[in-house]
Amino acid sequence: KERVFSGMQPTGSLHLGNYLGAMVQWIQMQETHECIYCVVDLHAITVWQEPKELRHAIRQVTAAYIASGLDPKKSILFNQSQVSAHAELAWIFNCVARLGWLNRMTQFKEKAGKDRENASVGLYAYPNLMAADILAYRATHVPVGEDQKQHLELARDIAQKFNNDFREQIVAAGHEDGVFFPQPEPVITGPATRVMSLRDGTKKMSKSEPSDMSRINLMDDTDKIADKIKRAKTDMEPAPPTDIEALKARPEIDNLVGIYAALAGISKEEGLKALQDTASEGPSIFTGLKRVLTEVAVEKLGPIRAEIVRLMDDPAEIDRVLADGSARARAIAVPILADVKDIVGLIRS
Ligand code: TYM
């Protein structure tokens, strides 16, 4: 049976990369699949979070989920720390995953930076908790942006090693094929699986980039969105790219076309055509693209922002959604964790 799981960290406000790289796919999959969407608060505290701001961010990301179109009746929306199965399974996975596997994780190297001795142990073990998030539900499909690909490969390795290490017990428990955990499949689709910074086409759009001009936040108002797009970096070439291959060689333009296509719900080819068709508008060849991009960004993001603001007016209601979602998540994860404990040889009451 197919089951979808994915999550976002409540660190600061969400941006266009989160929305186009993940959320748009989440919303679509909600129509065809059983979906579980998590606010991964335990992942957030792998780096320091001011408690008051963390609490606010957990609610705000939940509000952003709902405002973007996730329906708490169709999908399970909850926060990770309310379902202790995640942390428990993560411990077991800490004992399955190998140091050598984690040492290869590029995101740890980026986030820990030069002062690695001073990074939290949680930041290092982060991918094991992520594997636990997914496998606590035996989820089969994980819609994410491209930057999560390596973490998902690790989750697949953990699932496989667990199945191998405990094969005999898994078969004895009635799984004749010896497969307890499925191999979760990454779902990385759409024209914007890797949204880049508006200031530097070689860096991904991210919450941790110091310059706010590098990203469009879901909480940005119309003027901010327009200003950021207007000042987005382009290049000095005299003509628009002739085809998709030529577009790829121009990272800033590629990024703007990809964002436009994703927001407008069209293919990248059609996005490129819009750039070519408007190139004579002037004064720059990109003025027209920036105009249509601003229009569609404001049209899509404006209502989401307004709805987040409205939902944040009633934090108690958001907390109720999370409590309800957590209870439904627990109902799935607790029996799976009980099976895992039996398979491993732990005693439970
Ligand atoms: P996070 O919180 O960094 O990002 C949430 C989602 O947004 C995607 N994303 C992007 N997509 C395209 N372009 C970008 N510039 C961009 N920036 C972010 C991410 O790929 C992600 O899908 N480790 C995860 C959270 C997590 C998780 C999980 C995901 C924890 N447990 C289990 C899936 C399944 C993370 O830090 O995402």
Tab-separated table of C-alpha atoms in Angstrom, residues 109-224:
chain	number	residue	atom	x	y	z
A	109	LYS	CA	29.277	19.371	6.548
A	110	GLU	CA	27.593	22.544	5.273
A	111	LYS	CA	25.624	23.204	8.451
A	112	ALA	CA	28.400	22.342	10.900
A	113	GLY	CA	30.813	24.565	8.978
A	114	LYS	CA	34.405	24.926	10.113
A	115	ASP	CA	33.698	24.541	13.826
A	116	ARG	CA	32.624	20.903	13.571
A	117	GLU	CA	33.769	20.023	17.106
A	118	ASN	CA	31.120	22.392	18.361
A	119	ALA	CA	28.165	21.059	16.317
A	120	SER	CA	25.454	19.251	18.293
A	121	VAL	CA	25.346	15.464	18.261
A	122	GLY	CA	21.744	15.885	17.105
A	123	LEU	CA	22.862	17.690	13.953
A	124	TYR	CA	25.092	14.731	13.138
A	125	ALA	CA	22.378	12.128	13.807
A	126	TYR	CA	19.761	14.264	11.999
A	127	PRO	CA	19.380	11.901	8.979
A	128	ASN	CA	18.634	8.942	11.287
A	129	LEU	CA	15.728	10.847	12.814
A	130	MET	CA	14.549	11.681	9.308
A	131	ALA	CA	14.631	7.972	8.391
A	132	ALA	CA	12.614	7.280	11.541
A	133	ASP	CA	10.036	9.922	10.566
A	134	ILE	CA	9.390	8.136	7.305
A	135	LEU	CA	9.698	4.532	8.411
A	136	ALA	CA	7.649	4.903	11.603
A	137	TYR	CA	4.732	4.916	9.140
A	138	ARG	CA	6.344	2.537	6.680
A	139	ALA	CA	5.816	5.321	4.137
A	140	THR	CA	6.565	4.492	0.507
A	141	HIS	CA	6.713	7.958	-1.112
A	142	VAL	CA	8.471	11.100	0.081
A	143	PRO	CA	7.896	14.330	-1.891
A	144	VAL	CA	10.853	16.678	-1.311
A	145	GLY	CA	13.144	19.152	-3.035
A	146	GLU	CA	16.380	17.955	-4.573
A	147	ASP	CA	18.485	18.903	-1.538
A	148	GLN	CA	16.940	16.037	0.450
A	149	LYS	CA	17.965	13.323	-1.992
A	150	GLN	CA	21.045	12.196	-0.085
A	151	HIS	CA	19.121	11.971	3.180
A	152	LEU	CA	16.550	9.775	1.469
A	153	GLU	CA	19.237	7.470	0.152
A	154	LEU	CA	20.393	7.060	3.733
A	155	ALA	CA	16.831	6.238	4.816
A	156	ARG	CA	16.742	3.538	2.147
A	157	ASP	CA	20.076	2.144	3.355
A	158	ILE	CA	18.780	2.045	6.933
A	159	ALA	CA	15.584	0.272	5.855
A	160	GLN	CA	17.600	-2.293	3.946
A	161	LYS	CA	20.145	-2.926	6.690
A	162	PHE	CA	17.373	-3.331	9.263
A	163	ASN	CA	15.626	-5.836	6.993
A	164	ASN	CA	18.887	-7.751	6.492
A	165	ASP	CA	20.069	-7.696	10.104
A	166	PHE	CA	16.735	-8.951	11.443
A	167	ARG	CA	15.631	-11.081	8.532
A	168	GLU	CA	14.988	-14.194	10.603
A	169	GLN	CA	12.853	-12.326	13.154
A	170	ILE	CA	10.998	-10.452	10.432
A	171	VAL	CA	10.051	-13.693	8.697
A	172	ALA	CA	9.090	-15.252	12.043
A	173	ALA	CA	6.837	-12.243	12.678
A	174	GLY	CA	4.862	-13.203	9.595
A	175	HIS	CA	6.503	-11.092	6.867
A	176	GLU	CA	7.299	-14.008	4.598
A	177	ASP	CA	9.292	-11.948	2.098
A	178	GLY	CA	11.576	-10.741	4.895
A	179	VAL	CA	10.706	-7.133	4.191
A	180	PHE	CA	9.588	-5.142	7.227
A	181	PHE	CA	10.460	-1.647	6.046
A	182	PRO	CA	9.739	-0.634	2.437
A	183	GLN	CA	12.333	1.305	0.444
A	184	PRO	CA	10.926	4.843	0.582
A	185	GLU	CA	10.959	6.474	-2.832
A	186	PRO	CA	11.893	10.131	-3.267
A	187	VAL	CA	9.351	12.095	-5.304
A	188	ILE	CA	11.318	15.015	-6.777
A	189	THR	CA	9.188	16.511	-9.545
A	190	GLY	CA	8.073	19.771	-11.146
A	191	PRO	CA	9.960	22.654	-12.800
A	192	ALA	CA	11.374	23.931	-9.474
A	193	THR	CA	12.958	21.044	-7.534
A	194	ARG	CA	15.897	23.279	-6.721
A	195	VAL	CA	14.967	26.948	-6.406
A	196	MET	CA	18.071	29.125	-6.353
A	197	SER	CA	18.879	32.380	-4.558
A	198	LEU	CA	17.643	35.527	-6.318
A	199	ARG	CA	21.066	37.084	-5.734
A	200	ASP	CA	23.269	34.166	-6.823
A	201	GLY	CA	22.173	31.534	-9.315
A	202	THR	CA	24.689	29.023	-7.967
A	203	LYS	CA	23.371	28.958	-4.387
A	204	LYS	CA	20.056	27.434	-3.361
A	205	MET	CA	17.331	29.612	-1.865
A	206	SER	CA	17.506	29.005	1.871
A	207	LYS	CA	16.316	30.239	5.242
A	208	SER	CA	19.860	30.491	6.535
A	209	GLU	CA	21.156	32.858	3.815
A	210	PRO	CA	21.762	36.199	5.600
A	211	SER	CA	20.389	38.405	2.789
A	212	ASP	CA	16.597	38.494	2.821
A	213	MET	CA	16.747	39.757	-0.789
A	214	SER	CA	17.908	36.275	-1.810
A	215	ARG	CA	14.513	34.695	-1.180
A	216	ILE	CA	10.787	35.291	-1.385
A	217	ASN	CA	9.111	34.404	1.902
A	218	LEU	CA	5.521	33.251	2.145
A	219	MET	CA	5.031	36.160	4.573
A	220	ASP	CA	6.324	38.840	2.161
A	221	ASP	CA	3.746	41.435	1.105
A	222	THR	CA	3.083	42.564	-2.466
A	223	ASP	CA	5.618	45.414	-2.404
A	224	LYS	CA	8.355	43.171	-1.033
